[in-house]
Amino acid sequence: MARSSGFLDTLLTSPTTERYRVGISLLFLLGVWLTVGSFSQGMPNSMLLMAAAVIGGYMAINIGANDVANNVGPAVGSGALSLGAAVLIAAVFEAGGAIIAGGDVVSTIKGGIIDPSNLEESRAFVWLMTAALLAGALWLNLATWMGAPVSTTHSIVGGVLGAGIAAGGWGIADWAVMGKIAASWVISPVLGGALAALFLFAIKKTVLYRREVIPAARTFVPWLVAIMAWAFGTYLMIKGVKKIVKVDFLEATLIGLAAAAVVFFVMRTLVGRMASTMENSSAGVNTLFTWPLIFAAALLSFAHGANDVANAIGPLAAINDALSADSVVMSANIPLWVMMVGALGLAVGLMLFGPRLIKTVGSEITELDKTRAFCIALSAALTVILASQLGLPVSSTHIAIGGVFGVGFLREYLKSNYATQLHKIMEHHDPAEQERLKPFLDDFRNASVEEMENLLKRAKKKKQVPLSKSERKRLKKIYREELVKRSHLVRIAAAWIITVPASAIMAAILFFTLRGLLI
């Protein structure tokens, strides 16, 4: 099993397989073209419907390639899942969420950002949705190539906005809604990052910073995993399966509490059994979060497939209905073939192109272990719940990436905080004892973040010798090591900011091009 998983990991990341990925994608899109062509033959505008179906499939591929990293990236980066296993789990649950809970009807205008009643004819509406879909897909393709995880919802919103303005003028847009979407650029990552950092700090204080971590873990870890079970139970009810089962927030919360109670007793038993063989360190505690992270990756993928598949199939369903009824539609029924295009496209994009961004989210922004990844997954579910109840616009992509940056910046803060305390203690000792400092410095330099507080306590208790000026500079240099890659922060933030305007401009250009070609 380990050998086959390693082979799959190598296959997914090998540069030599890039042409095969592109080839398989083209075969999938050709299959969409031929399938739609087979049942639309003889229908009016069948060629336009076939082209729209291919574009919808292309959009679904790019959603799978870009967005899935948020769901499984932390689990892969922490070592809870291999890349191959993560891709397989996510592909199954993304497609399952899209097919099972993707819904029968979708809004044709994502978020109500334009008023299609301003359009003079249904043909302009078809061109608008086609241009929006293609622009969103092209922008996602470019962002994935750059290694920047962006919001697929914002990509299609920008496409609809740009094509809508090109079709009906500036008055067609609802700028109040666009203002809320712009606010989500700040709200989503800040909420996600703050909650992830808060949970990580709580775990450090209650478990990892204790001298005896095993008793602390037996007490607190079952509660932490139960909180995650409540969050995901509630999250799935209000977001993941809302198209199947209609429940209010109170009912969703009670279902989440029932799941949390079961998980608490299961985890308490498991932690008790593992305690006898578990290492009395942060590494030992990390092993307790492996299965919760695997379940979190699967459930996040299911909820994502149920919700974000609409970014690909919503415009396609609208085009299908508009061509059939020869009128502008505000909501569209989803035929089975449209749903399958979205579900299979998500899985294809994820398996072929997802590993690039999974690595970016999981290991290139900051170093993740299972405890940090657990906090990111928990913050993602809680932020969506909190935002939905407060009526705040949020992006699941921005929440997850905000969580990654949040735990990274907390690690940096804790390291610099320890260094400051150490300097204050050391400066009061006799310089003549500097020779005793060398062993301490060797230990300090090689210490993990979790071990630094224990070293600080021993230094204070044993009255360690102070640091010389050159030694203080040396220690400060060690602490100035970046635990969060600023280059990734700048690139990702820039991609978020320009997503809506970039896809809007492309959509406007594509709309005028399509209108010129088809009139």
Coordinates of N, CA, C and O in Angstrom, one line a residue, residues 122 145 162 177 206 218 292 322 341 344 364 367 385 394 433 512:
S122 N -32.9 37.5 -25.1 CA -32.4 36.3 -24.5 C -31.1 35.9 -25.1 O -30.2 35.3 -24.4
W145 N -1.8 28.1 -12.5 CA -0.5 28.0 -13.1 C 0.5 28.9 -12.3 O 1.7 28.5 -12.1
G162 N -18.6 41.7 -15.4 CA -18.0 42.3 -16.6 C -18.8 42.1 -17.8 O -19.0 43.0 -18.6
V177 N -24.1 44.9 -3.5 CA -23.7 43.5 -3.4 C -22.2 43.3 -3.7 O -21.5 42.6 -3.0
T206 N -2.9 24.4 26.9 CA -3.6 23.4 27.7 C -2.9 22.0 27.6 O -3.0 21.2 28.5
R218 N -5.2 13.5 27.3 CA -6.3 12.7 27.6 C -7.5 13.5 28.1 O -8.7 13.2 27.8
P292 N -9.0 12.6 12.7 CA -9.8 13.8 12.6 C -9.5 14.6 11.4 O -10.4 15.1 10.7
A322 N -32.2 29.0 -21.2 CA -32.4 30.1 -22.0 C -32.6 29.7 -23.5 O -33.4 30.3 -24.2
V341 N -21.4 16.8 -15.9 CA -20.3 17.6 -16.4 C -19.6 18.3 -15.3 O -18.3 18.3 -15.2
L344 N -17.9 15.4 -12.8 CA -16.7 14.7 -13.4 C -15.6 15.7 -13.6 O -14.4 15.4 -13.5
E364 N 4.3 25.1 1.5 CA 5.1 26.1 1.0 C 4.9 27.5 1.7 O 5.7 28.4 1.7
E367 N 5.4 25.8 7.7 CA 5.5 24.4 8.0 C 4.3 23.9 8.9 O 4.0 24.6 9.9
I385 N -19.8 28.9 9.6 CA -21.0 28.9 10.5 C -21.2 30.3 11.0 O -22.4 30.8 11.0
V394 N -18.3 35.5 2.9 CA -17.0 35.0 3.1 C -16.7 34.0 1.9 O -17.6 33.6 1.2
E433 N 30.5 34.4 33.6 CA 30.0 33.0 33.5 C 29.6 32.7 32.1 O 28.8 31.7 31.9
F512 N -18.1 40.9 -26.1 CA -18.1 41.7 -27.4 C -17.6 40.8 -28.5 O -18.1 40.9 -29.7

